[in-house]
PDB file of C-alpha atoms in Angstrom:
ATOM      1  CA  MET M 158      50.248 108.445  59.722  1.00 44.00           C
ATOM      2  CA  GLU M 159      50.774 108.590  63.404  1.00 51.00           C
ATOM      3  CA  GLU M 160      50.368 105.382  65.435  1.00 56.00           C
ATOM      4  CA  THR M 161      48.548 105.684  68.524  1.00 63.00           C
ATOM      5  CA  ILE M 162      48.272 103.104  71.287  1.00 66.00           C
ATOM      6  CA  SER M 163      45.220 102.923  73.421  1.00 75.00           C
ATOM      7  CA  LEU M 164      44.843 101.568  76.853  1.00 81.00           C
ATOM      8  CA  ARG M 165      42.942  98.684  75.559  1.00 81.00           C
ATOM      9  CA  ASP M 166      45.897  97.880  73.265  1.00 78.00           C
ATOM     10  CA  LEU M 167      48.201  97.822  76.289  1.00 85.00           C
ATOM     11  CA  PHE M 168      46.048  95.449  78.173  1.00 87.00           C
ATOM     12  CA  SER M 169      45.684  93.351  75.029  1.00 84.00           C
ATOM     13  CA  VAL M 170      49.524  93.022  75.019  1.00 84.00           C
ATOM     14  CA  LEU M 171      49.733  92.083  78.649  1.00 88.00           C
ATOM     15  CA  ARG M 172      46.823  89.619  78.310  1.00 89.00           C
ATOM     16  CA  LYS M 173      48.528  87.927  75.264  1.00 87.00           C
ATOM     17  CA  ARG M 174      51.936  87.709  77.051  1.00 89.00           C
ATOM     18  CA  LEU M 175      50.452  86.860  80.561  1.00 92.00           C
ATOM     19  CA  TRP M 176      52.043  83.495  80.563  1.00 93.00           C
ATOM     20  CA  LEU M 177      55.583  85.081  79.986  1.00 93.00           C
ATOM     21  CA  ILE M 178      55.005  87.587  82.751  1.00 93.00           C
ATOM     22  CA  VAL M 179      53.922  84.843  85.229  1.00 95.00           C
ATOM     23  CA  LEU M 180      56.762  82.551  84.246  1.00 95.00           C
ATOM     24  CA  ILE M 181      59.409  85.278  84.761  1.00 95.00           C
ATOM     25  CA  THR M 182      58.012  86.224  88.140  1.00 95.00           C
ATOM     26  CA  ILE M 183      57.732  82.659  89.301  1.00 96.00           C
ATOM     27  CA  ILE M 184      61.359  81.811  88.172  1.00 96.00           C
ATOM     28  CA  ALA M 185      62.611  85.157  89.911  1.00 95.00           C
ATOM     29  CA  ALA M 186      60.689  84.349  93.202  1.00 94.00           C
ATOM     30  CA  THR M 187      61.951  80.785  93.230  1.00 95.00           C
ATOM     31  CA  ALA M 188      65.514  81.656  92.573  1.00 95.00           C
ATOM     32  CA  SER M 189      65.433  84.368  95.233  1.00 94.00           C
ATOM     33  CA  GLY M 190      63.998  81.988  97.771  1.00 92.00           C
ATOM     34  CA  VAL M 191      66.479  79.179  97.065  1.00 94.00           C
ATOM     35  CA  ILE M 192      69.369  81.732  97.308  1.00 94.00           C
ATOM     36  CA  SER M 193      68.043  83.188 100.613  1.00 90.00           C
ATOM     37  CA  PHE M 194      67.285  79.927 102.281  1.00 90.00           C
ATOM     38  CA  PHE M 195      70.215  77.668 101.032  1.00 90.00           C
ATOM     39  CA  VAL M 196      73.070  79.727  99.612  1.00 91.00           C
ATOM     40  CA  LEU M 197      73.414  82.951 101.806  1.00 90.00           C
ATOM     41  CA  THR M 198      75.060  82.510 105.176  1.00 90.00           C
ATOM     42  CA  PRO M 199      72.835  83.888 108.073  1.00 92.00           C
ATOM     43  CA  VAL M 200      74.248  86.960 109.837  1.00 93.00           C
ATOM     44  CA  TYR M 201      73.468  87.818 113.411  1.00 93.00           C
ATOM     45  CA  GLU M 202      73.603  91.160 115.064  1.00 93.00           C
ATOM     46  CA  SER M 203      74.521  92.232 118.641  1.00 92.00           C
ATOM     47  CA  LYS M 204      74.530  95.644 120.236  1.00 92.00           C
ATOM     48  CA  THR M 205      76.092  97.278 123.263  1.00 93.00           C
ATOM     49  CA  GLN M 206      75.838 100.951 124.487  1.00 90.00           C
ATOM     50  CA  ILE M 207      78.399 103.006 126.220  1.00 89.00           C
ATOM     51  CA  LEU M 208      78.272 106.319 127.822  1.00 84.00           C
ATOM     52  CA  VAL M 209      81.349 108.714 127.407  1.00 74.00           C
ATOM     53  CA  ASN M 210      81.899 111.920 129.570  1.00 69.00           C
ATOM     54  CA  GLN M 211      84.800 114.164 130.150  1.00 59.00           C
ATOM     55  CA  ALA M 212      86.499 114.259 133.518  1.00 55.00           C
ATOM     56  CA  LYS M 213      85.082 116.903 135.890  1.00 54.00           C
ATOM     57  CA  SER M 214      86.323 118.361 139.096  1.00 50.00           C
ATOM     58  CA  ASP M 215      84.094 119.186 142.083  1.00 44.00           C
ATOM     59  CA  GLU M 216      84.205 122.922 141.100  1.00 44.00           C
ATOM     60  CA  GLN M 217      83.286 122.183 137.491  1.00 48.00           C
ATOM     61  CA  LEU M 218      79.634 122.643 136.799  1.00 48.00           C
ATOM     62  CA  TYR M 219      77.850 120.130 134.614  1.00 52.00           C
ATOM     63  CA  ASN M 220      76.486 122.722 132.216  1.00 58.00           C
ATOM     64  CA  THR M 221      75.030 122.634 128.733  1.00 61.00           C
ATOM     65  CA  GLN M 222      78.473 123.586 127.194  1.00 65.00           C
ATOM     66  CA  THR M 223      80.061 120.527 128.664  1.00 62.00           C
ATOM     67  CA  VAL M 224      77.406 118.244 127.335  1.00 61.00           C
ATOM     68  CA  GLN M 225      77.727 119.879 123.787  1.00 66.00           C
ATOM     69  CA  THR M 226      81.463 119.225 123.929  1.00 66.00           C
ATOM     70  CA  ASN M 227      80.988 115.700 124.747  1.00 63.00           C
ATOM     71  CA  VAL M 228      78.441 115.334 121.901  1.00 66.00           C
ATOM     72  CA  GLN M 229      80.904 116.807 119.516  1.00 68.00           C
ATOM     73  CA  LEU M 230      83.626 114.433 120.633  1.00 72.00           C
ATOM     74  CA  ILE M 231      81.347 111.273 119.928  1.00 75.00           C
ATOM     75  CA  ASN M 232      82.479 111.168 116.329  1.00 76.00           C
ATOM     76  CA  THR M 233      86.078 111.031 117.526  1.00 80.00           C
ATOM     77  CA  TYR M 234      85.281 108.202 119.920  1.00 81.00           C
ATOM     78  CA  ASN M 235      83.598 106.385 117.116  1.00 82.00           C
ATOM     79  CA  ASP M 236      86.743 106.513 115.214  1.00 85.00           C
ATOM     80  CA  ILE M 237      88.760 105.284 117.870  1.00 88.00           C
ATOM     81  CA  ILE M 238      86.510 102.327 118.628  1.00 90.00           C
ATOM     82  CA  THR M 239      87.105 101.009 115.054  1.00 89.00           C
ATOM     83  CA  SER M 240      90.760 101.804 114.917  1.00 90.00           C
ATOM     84  CA  PRO M 241      93.621  99.104 115.208  1.00 91.00           C
ATOM     85  CA  ALA M 242      94.503 100.505 118.604  1.00 90.00           C
ATOM     86  CA  ILE M 243      91.370  98.979 120.034  1.00 92.00           C
ATOM     87  CA  LEU M 244      90.564  96.209 117.562  1.00 93.00           C
ATOM     88  CA  ASP M 245      94.032  94.514 117.788  1.00 93.00           C
ATOM     89  CA  LYS M 246      93.451  94.024 121.462  1.00 93.00           C
ATOM     90  CA  VAL M 247      89.961  92.698 120.781  1.00 94.00           C
ATOM     91  CA  ILE M 248      91.516  90.130 118.329  1.00 94.00           C
ATOM     92  CA  LYS M 249      94.025  89.112 120.834  1.00 93.00           C
ATOM     93  CA  ASP M 250      91.589  88.733 123.691  1.00 93.00           C
ATOM     94  CA  LEU M 251      89.182  86.748 121.645  1.00 93.00           C
ATOM     95  CA  LYS M 252      91.916  84.856 119.644  1.00 91.00           C
ATOM     96  CA  LEU M 253      90.204  85.679 116.326  1.00 91.00           C
ATOM     97  CA  ASP M 254      91.783  84.751 113.150  1.00 91.00           C
ATOM     98  CA  ILE M 255      91.123  87.978 111.198  1.00 91.00           C
ATOM     99  CA  SER M 256      92.861  91.348 110.767  1.00 91.00           C
ATOM    100  CA  ALA M 257      91.738  94.534 112.369  1.00 90.00           C
ATOM    101  CA  GLN M 258      90.450  95.744 108.917  1.00 91.00           C
ATOM    102  CA  SER M 259      88.191  92.732 108.591  1.00 92.00           C
ATOM    103  CA  LEU M 260      87.064  93.091 112.040  1.00 93.00           C
ATOM    104  CA  SER M 261      86.290  96.761 111.461  1.00 92.00           C
ATOM    105  CA  SER M 262      83.959  95.995 108.557  1.00 92.00           C
ATOM    106  CA  LYS M 263      81.805  93.989 111.091  1.00 92.00           C
ATOM    107  CA  ILE M 264      81.559  96.847 113.500  1.00 93.00           C
ATOM    108  CA  GLN M 265      79.481  99.905 113.210  1.00 91.00           C
ATOM    109  CA  VAL M 266      79.356 102.634 115.763  1.00 89.00           C
ATOM    110  CA  THR M 267      76.310 104.953 115.829  1.00 84.00           C
ATOM    111  CA  SER M 268      74.982 107.642 118.085  1.00 79.00           C
ATOM    112  CA  ALA M 269      71.802 109.492 118.320  1.00 72.00           C
ATOM    113  CA  GLN M 270      71.678 113.276 117.512  1.00 71.00           C
ATOM    114  CA  ASN M 271      72.711 115.327 120.623  1.00 70.00           C
ATOM    115  CA  SER M 272      73.383 112.156 122.626  1.00 74.00           C
ATOM    116  CA  GLN M 273      76.442 111.102 124.617  1.00 77.00           C
ATOM    117  CA  VAL M 274      75.502 107.496 124.232  1.00 84.00           C
ATOM    118  CA  ALA M 275      77.302 105.488 121.517  1.00 86.00           C
ATOM    119  CA  GLU M 276      76.020 102.121 120.332  1.00 90.00           C
ATOM    120  CA  ILE M 277      78.437  99.500 119.125  1.00 92.00           C
ATOM    121  CA  VAL M 278      76.662  97.190 116.580  1.00 93.00           C
ATOM    122  CA  VAL M 279      78.445  93.954 115.457  1.00 94.00           C
ATOM    123  CA  GLN M 280      77.320  91.625 112.714  1.00 93.00           C
ATOM    124  CA  ASP M 281      78.810  88.179 112.354  1.00 93.00           C
ATOM    125  CA  THR M 282      77.766  84.752 111.124  1.00 91.00           C
ATOM    126  CA  SER M 283      77.737  83.423 114.689  1.00 91.00           C
ATOM    127  CA  ALA M 284      75.391  84.969 117.247  1.00 91.00           C
ATOM    128  CA  LYS M 285      77.750  84.104 120.168  1.00 91.00           C
ATOM    129  CA  ARG M 286      80.778  85.553 118.595  1.00 93.00           C
ATOM    130  CA  SER M 287      78.988  88.851 117.552  1.00 92.00           C
ATOM    131  CA  ALA M 288      78.026  89.333 121.309  1.00 93.00           C
ATOM    132  CA  GLN M 289      81.530  88.555 122.465  1.00 93.00           C
ATOM    133  CA  ILE M 290      83.022  90.967 119.907  1.00 94.00           C
ATOM    134  CA  ALA M 291      80.600  93.716 120.907  1.00 93.00           C
ATOM    135  CA  ASN M 292      81.272  93.410 124.594  1.00 94.00           C
ATOM    136  CA  THR M 293      84.953  92.992 124.310  1.00 94.00           C
ATOM    137  CA  THR M 294      85.203  95.987 122.083  1.00 93.00           C
ATOM    138  CA  ALA M 295      83.369  98.110 124.624  1.00 92.00           C
ATOM    139  CA  SER M 296      85.499  96.703 127.463  1.00 92.00           C
ATOM    140  CA  VAL M 297      88.822  97.361 125.664  1.00 92.00           C
ATOM    141  CA  PHE M 298      87.623 100.871 124.727  1.00 91.00           C
ATOM    142  CA  GLN M 299      86.753 101.589 128.327  1.00 87.00           C
ATOM    143  CA  LYS M 300      90.309 100.738 129.381  1.00 88.00           C
ATOM    144  CA  GLN M 301      92.258 102.248 126.591  1.00 87.00           C
ATOM    145  CA  VAL M 302      90.484 105.595 125.966  1.00 83.00           C
ATOM    146  CA  PRO M 303      91.896 107.243 129.106  1.00 81.00           C
ATOM    147  CA  LYS M 304      95.407 106.633 127.626  1.00 82.00           C
ATOM    148  CA  LEU M 305      94.472 108.036 124.295  1.00 79.00           C
ATOM    149  CA  MET M 306      92.331 111.136 125.405  1.00 76.00           C
ATOM    150  CA  ASN M 307      91.478 112.945 128.573  1.00 67.00           C
ATOM    151  CA  VAL M 308      88.422 110.755 129.222  1.00 65.00           C
ATOM    152  CA  ASP M 309      88.082 108.847 132.488  1.00 67.00           C
ATOM    153  CA  ASN M 310      84.488 108.311 132.657  1.00 70.00           C
ATOM    154  CA  VAL M 311      83.344 105.567 130.250  1.00 77.00           C
ATOM    155  CA  LYS M 312      80.562 103.420 131.349  1.00 80.00           C
ATOM    156  CA  VAL M 313      78.925 100.394 129.642  1.00 84.00           C
ATOM    157  CA  LEU M 314      75.154 100.980 129.729  1.00 81.00           C
ATOM    158  CA  SER M 315      74.116  97.645 128.304  1.00 83.00           C
ATOM    159  CA  LYS M 316      75.885  94.520 127.243  1.00 85.00           C
ATOM    160  CA  ALA M 317      75.260  92.235 124.308  1.00 87.00           C
ATOM    161  CA  THR M 318      73.493  89.174 125.021  1.00 84.00           C
ATOM    162  CA  VAL M 319      72.645  86.000 123.049  1.00 81.00           C
ATOM    163  CA  GLY M 320      69.145  84.743 123.305  1.00 74.00           C
ATOM    164  CA  GLU M 321      68.014  81.107 123.384  1.00 71.00           C
ATOM    165  CA  SER M 322      66.501  81.429 119.744  1.00 72.00           C
ATOM    166  CA  ALA M 323      68.631  84.202 118.220  1.00 76.00           C
ATOM    167  CA  SER M 324      67.410  85.016 114.636  1.00 82.00           C
ATOM    168  CA  PRO M 325      69.638  86.298 111.950  1.00 86.00           C
ATOM    169  CA  VAL M 326      69.251  89.835 110.627  1.00 87.00           C
ATOM    170  CA  LYS M 327      70.438  88.835 107.123  1.00 87.00           C
ATOM    171  CA  PRO M 328      69.303  87.496 104.753  1.00 85.00           C
ATOM    172  CA  GLN M 329      65.604  88.264 105.073  1.00 89.00           C
ATOM    173  CA  PRO M 330      63.981  85.665 102.698  1.00 90.00           C
ATOM    174  CA  LEU M 331      60.597  87.146 102.648  1.00 92.00           C
ATOM    175  CA  LEU M 332      61.779  90.625 101.755  1.00 93.00           C
ATOM    176  CA  ASN M 333      64.057  89.140  99.117  1.00 94.00           C
ATOM    177  CA  ILE M 334      61.257  87.177  97.572  1.00 95.00           C
ATOM    178  CA  ALA M 335      58.929  90.158  97.529  1.00 95.00           C
ATOM    179  CA  ILE M 336      61.597  92.257  95.757  1.00 96.00           C
ATOM    180  CA  ALA M 337      62.124  89.493  93.326  1.00 95.00           C
ATOM    181  CA  VAL M 338      58.476  89.287  92.544  1.00 96.00           C
ATOM    182  CA  VAL M 339      58.444  93.061  91.937  1.00 96.00           C
ATOM    183  CA  VAL M 340      61.587  92.733  89.597  1.00 96.00           C
ATOM    184  CA  GLY M 341      60.120  89.715  87.847  1.00 95.00           C
ATOM    185  CA  LEU M 342      56.829  91.549  87.113  1.00 95.00           C
ATOM    186  CA  MET M 343      58.787  94.661  85.822  1.00 96.00           C
ATOM    187  CA  VAL M 344      61.089  92.508  83.503  1.00 95.00           C
ATOM    188  CA  GLY M 345      58.180  90.430  82.314  1.00 94.00           C
ATOM    189  CA  ILE M 346      56.147  93.325  81.463  1.00 94.00           C
ATOM    190  CA  GLY M 347      58.966  95.136  79.739  1.00 93.00           C
ATOM    191  CA  LEU M 348      59.886  91.996  77.767  1.00 94.00           C
ATOM    192  CA  SER M 349      56.297  91.629  76.649  1.00 91.00           C
ATOM    193  CA  PHE M 350      56.198  95.232  75.227  1.00 90.00           C
ATOM    194  CA  LEU M 351      59.611  94.589  73.663  1.00 92.00           C
ATOM    195  CA  LEU M 352      58.489  91.414  71.885  1.00 90.00           C
ATOM    196  CA  GLU M 353      55.327  93.138  70.818  1.00 84.00           C
ATOM    197  CA  TYR M 354      57.373  95.950  69.326  1.00 85.00           C
ATOM    198  CA  LEU M 355      59.622  93.637  67.398  1.00 86.00           C
ATOM    199  CA  ASP M 356      56.660  91.632  66.091  1.00 80.00           C
ATOM    200  CA  ASN M 357      56.092  92.969  62.599  1.00 76.00           C
ATOM    201  CA  THR M 358      53.771  90.239  61.283  1.00 77.00           C
ATOM    202  CA  LEU M 359      50.315  90.881  60.040  1.00 72.00           C
ATOM    203  CA  LYS M 360      47.718  89.201  62.107  1.00 71.00           C
ATOM    204  CA  THR M 361      44.477  90.923  61.414  1.00 73.00           C
ATOM    205  CA  GLU M 362      42.550  92.794  58.754  1.00 75.00           C
ATOM    206  CA  GLN M 363      43.004  95.927  60.802  1.00 75.00           C
ATOM    207  CA  ASP M 364      46.895  95.524  60.600  1.00 71.00           C
ATOM    208  CA  ILE M 365      46.574  95.339  56.786  1.00 73.00           C
ATOM    209  CA  GLU M 366      44.508  98.424  56.699  1.00 73.00           C
ATOM    210  CA  ASN M 367      46.751 100.360  59.082  1.00 72.00           C
ATOM    211  CA  ILE M 368      49.941  99.420  57.232  1.00 71.00           C
ATOM    212  CA  LEU M 369      48.917  99.430  53.548  1.00 73.00           C
ATOM    213  CA  GLU M 370      46.202 102.069  53.960  1.00 71.00           C
ATOM    214  CA  LEU M 371      43.952  99.968  51.739  1.00 74.00           C
ATOM    215  CA  PRO M 372      40.521  98.611  52.413  1.00 77.00           C
ATOM    216  CA  VAL M 373      40.082  94.855  52.811  1.00 74.00           C
ATOM    217  CA  ILE M 374      37.583  93.574  50.281  1.00 75.00           C
ATOM    218  CA  GLY M 375      37.821  89.819  50.988  1.00 72.00           C
ATOM    219  CA  VAL M 376      39.076  87.373  53.642  1.00 70.00           C
ATOM    220  CA  VAL M 377      40.076  83.831  53.133  1.00 71.00           C
ATOM    221  CA  THR M 378      39.268  81.995  56.349  1.00 71.00           C
ATOM    222  CA  ASN M 379      40.749  78.597  57.627  1.00 69.00           C
ATOM    223  CA  ILE M 380      38.471  75.801  56.635  1.00 68.00           C
ATOM    224  CA  LYS M 381      38.449  73.290  59.456  1.00 68.00           C
ATOM    225  CA  ASP M 382      36.883  69.923  59.759  1.00 59.00           C
ATOM    226  CA  VAL M 383      36.913  69.147  56.047  1.00 57.00           C
ATOM    227  CA  PRO M 384      35.982  65.576  55.513  1.00 62.00           C
ATOM    228  CA  LYS M 385      38.647  63.475  54.258  1.00 65.00           C
ATOM    229  CA  PRO M 386      38.331  61.410  51.131  1.00 63.00           C
ATOM    230  CA  SER M 387      37.345  57.772  51.655  1.00 62.00           C
ATOM    231  CA  ASN M 388      40.176  55.203  50.994  1.00 59.00           C
ATOM    232  CA  VAL M 389      37.922  52.135  51.468  1.00 53.00           C
ATOM    233  CA  SER M 390      38.350  49.606  48.647  1.00 54.00           C
ATOM    234  CA  ARG M 391      35.544  47.741  47.126  1.00 54.00           C
ATOM    235  CA  PRO M 392      36.040  44.111  47.962  1.00 53.00           C
ATOM    236  CA  ASP M 393      33.920  42.850  45.002  1.00 53.00           C
ATOM    237  CA  VAL M 394      36.185  44.532  42.611  1.00 49.00           C
ATOM    238  CA  ALA M 395      39.439  43.777  44.292  1.00 50.00           C
ATOM    239  CA  ALA M 396      38.525  40.206  44.766  1.00 51.00           C
ATOM    240  CA  ARG M 397      38.130  39.215  41.124  1.00 55.00           C
ATOM    241  CA  VAL M 398      40.862  40.371  38.732  1.00 54.00           C
ATOM    242  CA  PRO M 399      40.299  39.380  35.124  1.00 57.00           C
ATOM    243  CA  GLN M 400      42.853  37.293  33.502  1.00 59.00           C
ATOM    244  CA  ARG M 401      44.290  37.579  30.227  1.00 60.00           C
ATOM    245  CA  GLY M 402      41.583  36.927  27.550  1.00 58.00           C
ATOM    246  CA  GLU M 403      38.775  37.278  30.076  1.00 58.00           C
ATOM    247  CA  THR M 404      36.299  39.929  30.393  1.00 56.00           C
ATOM    248  CA  TYR M 405      34.128  41.070  33.362  1.00 51.00           C
ATOM    249  CA  GLY M 406      31.080  39.021  33.877  1.00 53.00           C
ATOM    250  CA  SER M 407      32.417  35.847  32.230  1.00 50.00           C
TER     251      SER M 407
END
């Protein structure tokens, strides 16, 4: 006999295990909030933009082919910016106590499609230090790239600045809590169906009919509020105990 589960049965399972789903969701959201606010270290982000062109003579025309060549070289410039040749000098100028590899993990160089502008993005636990690293990296690249490639026209379009009330980009507590709520609901619902699947006890007459395939001809219900037998003693009997040789009434 095939077992079928109706939509009503699904809602019945969720309603029966609603306390479990809510409990798991609250625990997940609370844990996420505590970790986001009190455990994770805030990370700040600073950005600076640079423009890179090839050297041009007076006779050389600024044509589309030249622009396309510069665009194709942007990826090479990005690799140079995060190379030890640049970052070692940044570490020396800022007197940072980290390696070039560690500093490279904090720097991301991006460029829009078909654009000669490269953006240096730095993330650090200090807002001031992230701006210093971004600006110093752009400055060192501007000085060193002519020695590495035939590029003598590097300009810094915008420098990284630190606002009076800089806000971290990571962690994002509200987003983390929202994700934790969704995950908590999924875990709670999944656990509810798992517990219902593992529960093989018989609870209703319908369960007996479905499993044994026999009709139910009688049901013994729970009898509640049954009056308890009285234990009150009779004082007239307990007060007069007949002695040996006596009879009641004498």
